[in-house]
Coordinates of C-alpha atoms and ligand atoms in Angstrom, one line a residue:
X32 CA 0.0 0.0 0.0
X33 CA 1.2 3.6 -0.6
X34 CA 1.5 5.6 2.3
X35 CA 0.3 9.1 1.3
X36 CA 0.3 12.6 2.7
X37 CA -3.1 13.5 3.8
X38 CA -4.7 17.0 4.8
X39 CA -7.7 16.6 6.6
X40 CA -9.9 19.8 6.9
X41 CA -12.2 20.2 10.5
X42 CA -11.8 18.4 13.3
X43 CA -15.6 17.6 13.9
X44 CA -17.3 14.0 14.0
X45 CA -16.8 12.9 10.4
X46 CA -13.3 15.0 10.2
X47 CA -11.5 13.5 13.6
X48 CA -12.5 10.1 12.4
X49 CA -11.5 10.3 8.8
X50 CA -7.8 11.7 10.0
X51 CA -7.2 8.9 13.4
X52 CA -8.8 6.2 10.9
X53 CA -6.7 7.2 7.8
X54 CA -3.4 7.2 10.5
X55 CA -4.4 4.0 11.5
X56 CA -3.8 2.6 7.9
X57 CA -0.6 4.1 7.9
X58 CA -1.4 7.4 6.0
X59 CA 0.4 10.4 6.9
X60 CA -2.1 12.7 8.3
X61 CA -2.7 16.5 9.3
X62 CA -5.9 17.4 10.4
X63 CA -6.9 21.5 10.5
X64 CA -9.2 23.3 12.4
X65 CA -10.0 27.1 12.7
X66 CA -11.0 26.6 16.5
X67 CA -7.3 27.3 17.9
X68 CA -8.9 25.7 21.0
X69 CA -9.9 23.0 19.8
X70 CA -6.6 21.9 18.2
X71 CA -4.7 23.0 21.4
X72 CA -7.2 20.2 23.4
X73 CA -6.6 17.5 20.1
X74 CA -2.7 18.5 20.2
X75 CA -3.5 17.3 24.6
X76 CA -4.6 13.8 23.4
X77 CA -7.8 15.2 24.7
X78 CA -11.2 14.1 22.1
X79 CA -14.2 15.8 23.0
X80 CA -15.9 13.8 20.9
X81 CA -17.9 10.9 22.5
X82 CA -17.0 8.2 20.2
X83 CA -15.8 4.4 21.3
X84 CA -12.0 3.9 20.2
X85 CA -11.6 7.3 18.7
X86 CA -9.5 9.0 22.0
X87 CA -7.2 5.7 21.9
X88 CA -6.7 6.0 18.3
X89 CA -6.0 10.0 18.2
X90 CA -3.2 8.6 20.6
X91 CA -1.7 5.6 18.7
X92 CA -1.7 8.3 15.7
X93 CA 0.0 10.8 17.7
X94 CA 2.3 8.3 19.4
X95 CA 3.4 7.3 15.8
X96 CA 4.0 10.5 14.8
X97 CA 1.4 9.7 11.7
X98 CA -1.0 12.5 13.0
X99 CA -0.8 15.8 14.3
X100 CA -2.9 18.8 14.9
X101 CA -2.4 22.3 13.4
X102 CA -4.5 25.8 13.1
X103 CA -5.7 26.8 9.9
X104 CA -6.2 24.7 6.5
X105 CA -3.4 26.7 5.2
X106 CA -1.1 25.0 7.3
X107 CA -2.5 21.6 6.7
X108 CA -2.2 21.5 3.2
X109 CA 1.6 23.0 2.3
X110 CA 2.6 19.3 1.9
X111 CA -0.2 17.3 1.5
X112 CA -0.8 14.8 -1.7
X113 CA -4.7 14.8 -0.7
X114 CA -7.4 17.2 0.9
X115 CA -10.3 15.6 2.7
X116 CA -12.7 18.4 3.3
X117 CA -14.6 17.5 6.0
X118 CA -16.9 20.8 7.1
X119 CA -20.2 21.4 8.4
X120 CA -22.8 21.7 5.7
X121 CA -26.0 23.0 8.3
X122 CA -29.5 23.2 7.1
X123 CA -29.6 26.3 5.3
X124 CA -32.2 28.8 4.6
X125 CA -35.4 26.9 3.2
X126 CA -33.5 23.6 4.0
X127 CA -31.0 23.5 1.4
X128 CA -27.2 22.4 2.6
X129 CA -25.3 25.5 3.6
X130 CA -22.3 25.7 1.4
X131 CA -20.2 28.4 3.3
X132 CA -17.7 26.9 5.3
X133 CA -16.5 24.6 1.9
X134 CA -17.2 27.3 -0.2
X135 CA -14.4 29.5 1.8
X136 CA -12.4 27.2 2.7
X137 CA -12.1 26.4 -1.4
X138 CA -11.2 30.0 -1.8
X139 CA -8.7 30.2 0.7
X140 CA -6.4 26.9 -0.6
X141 CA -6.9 28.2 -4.3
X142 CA -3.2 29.7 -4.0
X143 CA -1.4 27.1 -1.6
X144 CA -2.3 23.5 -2.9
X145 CA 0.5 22.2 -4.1
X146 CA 1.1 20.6 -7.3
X147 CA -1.5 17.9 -8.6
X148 CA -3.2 17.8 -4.9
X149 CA -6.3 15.8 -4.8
X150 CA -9.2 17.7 -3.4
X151 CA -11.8 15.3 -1.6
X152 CA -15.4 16.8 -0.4
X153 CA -16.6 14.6 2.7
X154 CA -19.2 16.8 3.3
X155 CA -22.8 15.7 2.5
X156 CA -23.3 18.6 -0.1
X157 CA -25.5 18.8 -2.9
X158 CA -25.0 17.4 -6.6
X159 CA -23.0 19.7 -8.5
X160 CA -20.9 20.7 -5.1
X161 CA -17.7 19.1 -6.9
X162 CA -17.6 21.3 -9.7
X163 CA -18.4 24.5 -7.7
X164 CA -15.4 23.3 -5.8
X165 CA -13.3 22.5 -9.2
X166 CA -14.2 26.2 -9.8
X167 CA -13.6 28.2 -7.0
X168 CA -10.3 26.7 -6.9
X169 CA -9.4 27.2 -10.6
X170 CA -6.8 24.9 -10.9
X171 CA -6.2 22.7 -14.0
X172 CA -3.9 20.3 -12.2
X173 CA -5.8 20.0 -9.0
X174 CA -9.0 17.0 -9.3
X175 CA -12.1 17.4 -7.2
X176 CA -13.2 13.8 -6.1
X177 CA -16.6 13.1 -4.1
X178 CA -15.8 10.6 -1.3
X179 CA -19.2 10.8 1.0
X180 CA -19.2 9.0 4.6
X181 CA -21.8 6.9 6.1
X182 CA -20.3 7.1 9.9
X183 CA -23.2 6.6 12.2
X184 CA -22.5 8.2 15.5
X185 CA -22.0 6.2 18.1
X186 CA -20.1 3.5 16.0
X187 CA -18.4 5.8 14.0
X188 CA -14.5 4.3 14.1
X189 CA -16.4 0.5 13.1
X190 CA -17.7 1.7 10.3
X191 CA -15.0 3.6 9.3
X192 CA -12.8 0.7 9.4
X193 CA -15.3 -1.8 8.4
X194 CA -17.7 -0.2 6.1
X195 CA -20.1 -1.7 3.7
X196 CA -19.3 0.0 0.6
X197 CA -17.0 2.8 -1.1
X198 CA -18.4 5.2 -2.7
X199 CA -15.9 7.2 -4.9
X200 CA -16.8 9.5 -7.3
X201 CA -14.9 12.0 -9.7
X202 CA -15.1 13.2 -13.4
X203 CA -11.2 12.2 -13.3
X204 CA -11.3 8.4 -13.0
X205 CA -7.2 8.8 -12.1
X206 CA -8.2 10.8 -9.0
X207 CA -10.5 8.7 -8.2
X208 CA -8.5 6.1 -8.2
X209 CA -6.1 7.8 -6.4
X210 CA -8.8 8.1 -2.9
X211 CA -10.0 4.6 -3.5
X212 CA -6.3 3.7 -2.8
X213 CA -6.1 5.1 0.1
X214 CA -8.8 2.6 2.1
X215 CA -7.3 -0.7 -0.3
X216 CA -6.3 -2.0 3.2
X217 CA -10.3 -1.8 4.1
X218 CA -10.8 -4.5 1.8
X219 CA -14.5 -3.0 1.4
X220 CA -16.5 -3.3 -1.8
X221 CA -15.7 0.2 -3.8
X222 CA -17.8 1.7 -6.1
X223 CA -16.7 4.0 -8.5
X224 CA -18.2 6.9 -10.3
X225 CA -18.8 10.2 -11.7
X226 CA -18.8 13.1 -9.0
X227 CA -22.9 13.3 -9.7
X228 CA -23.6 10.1 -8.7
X229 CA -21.5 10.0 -5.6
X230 CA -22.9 13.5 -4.4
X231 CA -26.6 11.8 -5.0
X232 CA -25.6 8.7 -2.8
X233 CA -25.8 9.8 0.7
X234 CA -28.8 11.9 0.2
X235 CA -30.2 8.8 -1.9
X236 CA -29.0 6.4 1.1
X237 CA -29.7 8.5 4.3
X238 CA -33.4 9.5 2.7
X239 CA -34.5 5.6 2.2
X240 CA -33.5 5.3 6.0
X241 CA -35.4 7.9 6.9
X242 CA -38.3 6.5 4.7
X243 CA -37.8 3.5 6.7
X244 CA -38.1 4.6 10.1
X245 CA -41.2 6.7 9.4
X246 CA -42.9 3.6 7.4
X247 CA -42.1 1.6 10.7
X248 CA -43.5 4.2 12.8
X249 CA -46.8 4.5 10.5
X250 CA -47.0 0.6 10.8
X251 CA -46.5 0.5 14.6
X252 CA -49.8 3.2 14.8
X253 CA -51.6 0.6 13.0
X254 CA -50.5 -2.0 14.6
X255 CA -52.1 -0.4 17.8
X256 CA -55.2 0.0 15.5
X257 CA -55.6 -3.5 14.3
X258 CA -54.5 -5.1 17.4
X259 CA -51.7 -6.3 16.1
X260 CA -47.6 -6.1 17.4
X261 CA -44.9 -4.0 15.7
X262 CA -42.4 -6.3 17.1
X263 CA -43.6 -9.2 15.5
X264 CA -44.5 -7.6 12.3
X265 CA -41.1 -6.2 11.8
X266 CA -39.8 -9.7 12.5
X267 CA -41.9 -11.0 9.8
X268 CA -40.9 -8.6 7.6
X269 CA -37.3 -8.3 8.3
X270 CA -36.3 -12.1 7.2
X271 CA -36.8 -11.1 4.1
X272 CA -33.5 -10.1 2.6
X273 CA -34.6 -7.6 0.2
X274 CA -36.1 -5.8 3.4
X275 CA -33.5 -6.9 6.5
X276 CA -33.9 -6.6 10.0
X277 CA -32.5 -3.6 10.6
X278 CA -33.9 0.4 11.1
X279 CA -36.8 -1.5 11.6
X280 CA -37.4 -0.2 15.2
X281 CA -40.3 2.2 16.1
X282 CA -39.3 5.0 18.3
X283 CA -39.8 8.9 19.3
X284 CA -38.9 9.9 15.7
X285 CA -35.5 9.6 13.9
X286 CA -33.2 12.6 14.5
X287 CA -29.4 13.1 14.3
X288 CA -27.1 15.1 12.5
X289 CA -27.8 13.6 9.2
X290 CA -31.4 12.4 8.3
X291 CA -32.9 15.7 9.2
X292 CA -30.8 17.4 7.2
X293 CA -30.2 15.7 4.3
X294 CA -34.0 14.9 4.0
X295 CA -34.9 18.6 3.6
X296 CA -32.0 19.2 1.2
X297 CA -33.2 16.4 -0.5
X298 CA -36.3 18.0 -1.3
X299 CA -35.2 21.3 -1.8
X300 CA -32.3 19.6 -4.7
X301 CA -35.5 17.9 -6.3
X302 CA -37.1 21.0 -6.3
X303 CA -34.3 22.7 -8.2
X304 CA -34.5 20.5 -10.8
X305 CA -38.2 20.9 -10.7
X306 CA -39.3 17.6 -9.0
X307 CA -41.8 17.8 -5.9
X308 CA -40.1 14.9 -4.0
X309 CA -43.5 14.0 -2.3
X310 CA -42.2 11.1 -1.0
X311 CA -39.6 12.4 1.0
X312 CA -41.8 14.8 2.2
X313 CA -44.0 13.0 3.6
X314 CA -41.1 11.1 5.2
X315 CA -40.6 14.7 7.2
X316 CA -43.9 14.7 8.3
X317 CA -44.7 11.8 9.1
X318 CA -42.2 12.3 11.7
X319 CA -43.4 15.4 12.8
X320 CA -46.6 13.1 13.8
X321 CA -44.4 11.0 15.2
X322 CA -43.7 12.9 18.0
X323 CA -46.9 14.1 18.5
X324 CA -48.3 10.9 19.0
X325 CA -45.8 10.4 21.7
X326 CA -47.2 14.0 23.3
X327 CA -50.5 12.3 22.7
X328 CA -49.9 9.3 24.5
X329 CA -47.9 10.5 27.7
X330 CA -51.3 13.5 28.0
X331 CA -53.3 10.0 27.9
X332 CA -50.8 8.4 30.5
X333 CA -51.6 11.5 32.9
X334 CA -55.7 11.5 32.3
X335 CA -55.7 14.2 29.4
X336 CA -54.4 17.4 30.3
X337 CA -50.9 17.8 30.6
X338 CA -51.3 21.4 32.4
X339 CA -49.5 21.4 35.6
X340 CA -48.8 17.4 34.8
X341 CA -45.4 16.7 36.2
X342 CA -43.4 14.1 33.6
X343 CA -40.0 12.4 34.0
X344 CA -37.9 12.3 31.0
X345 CA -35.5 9.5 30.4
X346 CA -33.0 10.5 27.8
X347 CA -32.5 13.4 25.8
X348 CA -29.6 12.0 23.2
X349 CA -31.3 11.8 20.0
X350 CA -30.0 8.2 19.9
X351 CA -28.2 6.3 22.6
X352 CA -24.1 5.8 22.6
X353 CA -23.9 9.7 21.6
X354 CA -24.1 13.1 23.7
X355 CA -25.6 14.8 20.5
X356 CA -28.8 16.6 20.7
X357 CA -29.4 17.8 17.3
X358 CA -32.6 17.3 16.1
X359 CA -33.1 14.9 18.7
X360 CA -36.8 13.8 18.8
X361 CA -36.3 14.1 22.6
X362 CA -35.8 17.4 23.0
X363 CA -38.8 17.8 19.8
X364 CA -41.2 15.6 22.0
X365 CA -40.0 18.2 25.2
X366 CA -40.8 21.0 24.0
X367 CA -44.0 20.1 22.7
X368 CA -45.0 18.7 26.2
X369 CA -43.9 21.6 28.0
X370 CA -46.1 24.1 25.2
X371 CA -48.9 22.3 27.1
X372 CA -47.8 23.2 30.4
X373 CA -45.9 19.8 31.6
X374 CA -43.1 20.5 34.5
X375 CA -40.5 18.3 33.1
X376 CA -37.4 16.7 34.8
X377 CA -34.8 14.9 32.5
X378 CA -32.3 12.8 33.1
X379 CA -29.4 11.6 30.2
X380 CA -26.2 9.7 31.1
X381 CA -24.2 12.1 28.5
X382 CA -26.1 15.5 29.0
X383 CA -25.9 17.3 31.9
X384 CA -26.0 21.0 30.9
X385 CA -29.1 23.1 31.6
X386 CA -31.7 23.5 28.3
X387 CA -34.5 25.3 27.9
X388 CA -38.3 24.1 29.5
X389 CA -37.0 21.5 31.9
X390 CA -35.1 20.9 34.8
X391 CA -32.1 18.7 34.1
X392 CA -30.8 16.1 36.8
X393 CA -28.0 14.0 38.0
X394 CA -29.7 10.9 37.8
X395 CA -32.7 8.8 37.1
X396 CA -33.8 8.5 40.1
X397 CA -34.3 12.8 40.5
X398 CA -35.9 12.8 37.2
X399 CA -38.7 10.0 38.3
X400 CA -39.0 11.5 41.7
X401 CA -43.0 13.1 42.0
X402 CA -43.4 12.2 38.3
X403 CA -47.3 12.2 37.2
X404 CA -45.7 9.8 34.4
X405 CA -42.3 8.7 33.2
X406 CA -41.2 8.5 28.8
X407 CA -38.2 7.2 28.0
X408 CA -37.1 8.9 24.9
X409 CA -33.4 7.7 24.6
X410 CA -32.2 3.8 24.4
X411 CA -29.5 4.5 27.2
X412 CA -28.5 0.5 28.6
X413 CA -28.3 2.0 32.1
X414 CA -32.3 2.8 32.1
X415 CA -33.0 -1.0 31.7
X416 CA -31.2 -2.1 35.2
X417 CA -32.5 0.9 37.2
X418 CA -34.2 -0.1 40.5
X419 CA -38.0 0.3 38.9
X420 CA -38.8 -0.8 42.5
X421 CA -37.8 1.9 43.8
X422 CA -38.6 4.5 41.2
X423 CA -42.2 3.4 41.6
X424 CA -41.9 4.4 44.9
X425 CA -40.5 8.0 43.5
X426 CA -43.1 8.4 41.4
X427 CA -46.6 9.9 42.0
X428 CA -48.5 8.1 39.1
X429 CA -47.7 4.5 37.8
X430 CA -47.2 4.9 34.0
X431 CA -43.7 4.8 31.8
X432 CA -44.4 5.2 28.5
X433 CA -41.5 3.0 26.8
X434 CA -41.1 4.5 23.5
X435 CA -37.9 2.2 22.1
X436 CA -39.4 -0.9 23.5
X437 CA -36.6 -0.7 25.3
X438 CA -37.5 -2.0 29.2
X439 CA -37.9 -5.1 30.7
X440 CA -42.0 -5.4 30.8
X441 CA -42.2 -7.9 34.0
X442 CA -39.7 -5.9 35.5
X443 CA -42.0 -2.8 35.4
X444 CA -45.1 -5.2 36.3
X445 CA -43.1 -6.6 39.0
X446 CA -42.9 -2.5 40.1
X447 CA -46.6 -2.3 40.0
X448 CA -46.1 0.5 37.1
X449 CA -47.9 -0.1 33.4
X450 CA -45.6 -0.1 30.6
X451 CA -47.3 2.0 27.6
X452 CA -45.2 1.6 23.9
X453 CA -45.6 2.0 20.7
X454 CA -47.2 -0.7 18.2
X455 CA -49.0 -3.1 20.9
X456 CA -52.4 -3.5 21.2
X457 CA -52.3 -2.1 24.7
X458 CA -50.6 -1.0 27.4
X459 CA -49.8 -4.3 30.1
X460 CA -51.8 -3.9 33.0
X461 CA -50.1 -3.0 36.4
X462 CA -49.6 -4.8 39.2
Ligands
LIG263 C1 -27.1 8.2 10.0 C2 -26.8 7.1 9.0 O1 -27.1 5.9 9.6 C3 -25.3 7.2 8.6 O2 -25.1 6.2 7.6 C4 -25.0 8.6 8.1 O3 -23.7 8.7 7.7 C5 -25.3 9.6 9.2 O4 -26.7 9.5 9.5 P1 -26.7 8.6 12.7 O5 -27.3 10.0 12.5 O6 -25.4 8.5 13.5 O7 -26.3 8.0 11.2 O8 -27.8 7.7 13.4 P2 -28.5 6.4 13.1 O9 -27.9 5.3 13.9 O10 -28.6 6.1 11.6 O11 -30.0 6.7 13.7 C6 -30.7 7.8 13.1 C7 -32.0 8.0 13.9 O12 -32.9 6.9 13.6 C8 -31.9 8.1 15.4 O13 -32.7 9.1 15.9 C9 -32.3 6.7 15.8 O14 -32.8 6.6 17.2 C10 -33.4 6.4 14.8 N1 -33.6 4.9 14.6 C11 -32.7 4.1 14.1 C12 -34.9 4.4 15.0 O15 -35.8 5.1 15.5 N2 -35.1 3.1 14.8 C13 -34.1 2.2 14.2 O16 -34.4 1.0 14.0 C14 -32.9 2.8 13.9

């Protein structure tokens, strides 16, 4: 394998893995940021990313001098053979990717790559993204290539190193050679193509997910229709292989970093091109009902009227394994409870910081404590082996609405509480 030079551009999620997993396969790696903060903590072997292996793997890389820290993409770049751009693309005005930080960055290399550099967007950004990049740099010997991730937080450094695919994509087959190189060691399946197709992937991939979830969470309302159970359902479903078993799971609503986003700019790149992407859309809002079906069923849980109602919220991570809130349906389904008036205390192993409408605690147990009725929003391990014992005794009503199907049912009967979910005919009975 060649061992090549590699700039890597941000330090965030997707950036800090790409440059400790790169190291890790022997590349040569220096990773920018414009927080000087940040890069004086990273340059401390200290991650504040909360991500399994990545702190031991920024170390290794360090330890082997294959990856250091600097200030400034300038910096990164003076000797580097390839560029991995890897910058926040936010939701934009009317939900279309915001270009800004790529777009500058791009402007600001234009006079420092060196010779026959290899320029590689990350980034989820829209089709056509490559060539604006090709042309803000206005370089003849410098390829754009379109390399999108598929990291899911939480498990970020596995699929990294173990991923499912490769997606390449350039209008220079050399270049994209060139990146498909650099992960030979992967031994994953690699797909190459023109920079179009690889932009269209991840919005193509992340959107069918999202598609997914929402389906799952339309069948598991039905399922409580028909009297019938999501679990099994989804079993049934799942051992077919064109479907699989997995994002099969009904829940508060998918949220994240990604889906969110790249839904919207999905229907805002259709719209471009003049397409009403009505499938998509109703993806969006069929999470939207989502959570409001979860509001619906904790108003139930407390005998209709969630004025004054005092409600115990279980996790606030928009997924478990992560400390991220963005879009988290949690903090979604929060604020619509407390816009009827709910007191609410939260607890979440990985959040501790004060937010907005509720009263965040130290532990489970505080958040339970007086509560007209407990919803777990998050998937947190820890909430399975709490003492439910004892927080019935906390509580003032007996109802936990379960929304991951996530707690031990007998346990909770044992408790004398009534678990309420998702997707089941109806709630078990206490006691
Ligand atoms: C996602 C994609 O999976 C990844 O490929 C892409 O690169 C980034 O976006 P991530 O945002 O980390 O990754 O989260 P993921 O694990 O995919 O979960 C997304 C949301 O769906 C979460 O809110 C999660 O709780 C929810 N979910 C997932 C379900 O409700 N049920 C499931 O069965 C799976």
């Amino acid at each position: 394998m060649f061992v090549r030079r590699i700039a890597v551009v941000g330090t965030g999620y997707v950036g800090l893995t790409t440059g400790a997993c790169l190291a890790s396969l022997g590349h040569r790696v220096v990773c920018a940021d414009v927080d000087a903060l940040k890069v004086a903590r990273l340059r401390a072997g200290q991650v504040d990313i909360l991500e399994p292996g990545l702190t031991e793997l920024v170390a290794e890389g360090r330890a082997a001098g294959r990856l250091e820290f600097v200030e400034g993409a300038r910096a990164a770049v003076a000797d580097a053979e390839v560029v991995f751009l890897c910058l926040p693309t936010p939701m934009g005005a009317g939900g279309a990717a915001d270009l800004s930080a790529v777009e500058s960055v791009a402007r600001d290399l234009r006079a420092v790559l060196p010779y026959g550099t290899v320029v590689v967007c990350k980034s989820t950004v829209p089709v056509g993204t490559s060539t604006r990049v090709a042309e803000l740099l206005g370089r003849e010997d410098v390829a754009v290539v379109s390399n999108p991730e598929f990291l899911r937080e939480g498990s970020a450094v596995r699929d990294f190193l173990h991923p499912d695919r490769i997606v390449v994509g350039s209008d220079s087959p050399t270049a994209a050679e060139r990146v498909a190189a650099l992960f030979a060691k992967l031994g994953a399946p690699t797909v190459l193509m023109d920079a179009a197709s690889a932009e269209l992937v991840k919005y193509a991939a992340n959107c069918f997910l999202a598609m997914k979830l929402s389906y799952v969470n339309a069948i598991a309302e039905l399922c409580e229709l028909v009297g019938a159970d999501v679990s099994a359902v989804t079993d049934g479903m799942g051992h077919d292989r064109r479907i699989g078993q997995s994002f099969l799971k009904p829940g508060p609503g998918w949220g994240g970093s990604c889906l969110p986003k790249d839904t919207h700019a999905m229907v805002r790149i259709a719209e471009s091109v003049g397409v009403d992407f009505g499938l998509v859309r109703s993806t969006i809002e069929a999470n939207r009902r989502q959570q409001r079906r979860v509001v619906d069923k904790v108003r139930d849980a407390v005998g209709g009227v969630l004025a004054g109602a005092r409600i115990g919220v279980l996790g606030l991570a928009f997924k478990a394994g992560t400390n991220d809130l963005r879009d988290s349906p949690a903090l979604a389904v929060a604020e619509l409870l407390a816009l009827e008036g709910a007191t609410l205390t939260a607890y979440d192993p990985e959040v501790r910081r004060p937010l907005p409408g509720m009263t965040v605690v130290e532990d489970a147990y505080l958040a339970v404590r007086d509560a007209d009725a407990v919803v777990l929003l998050t998937e947190w391990p820890e909430f399975r082996t709490l003492d439910w014992g004892r927080a019935a005794a906390l509580m003032s009503g007996s109802v936990v609405l379960d929304t991951r199907d996530h707690l031990d049912v007998d346990a909770l009967r044992r408790a004398g509480l009534a678990r309420h979910g998702l997707g089941r005919r109806q709630p078990a009975a206490a006691g």
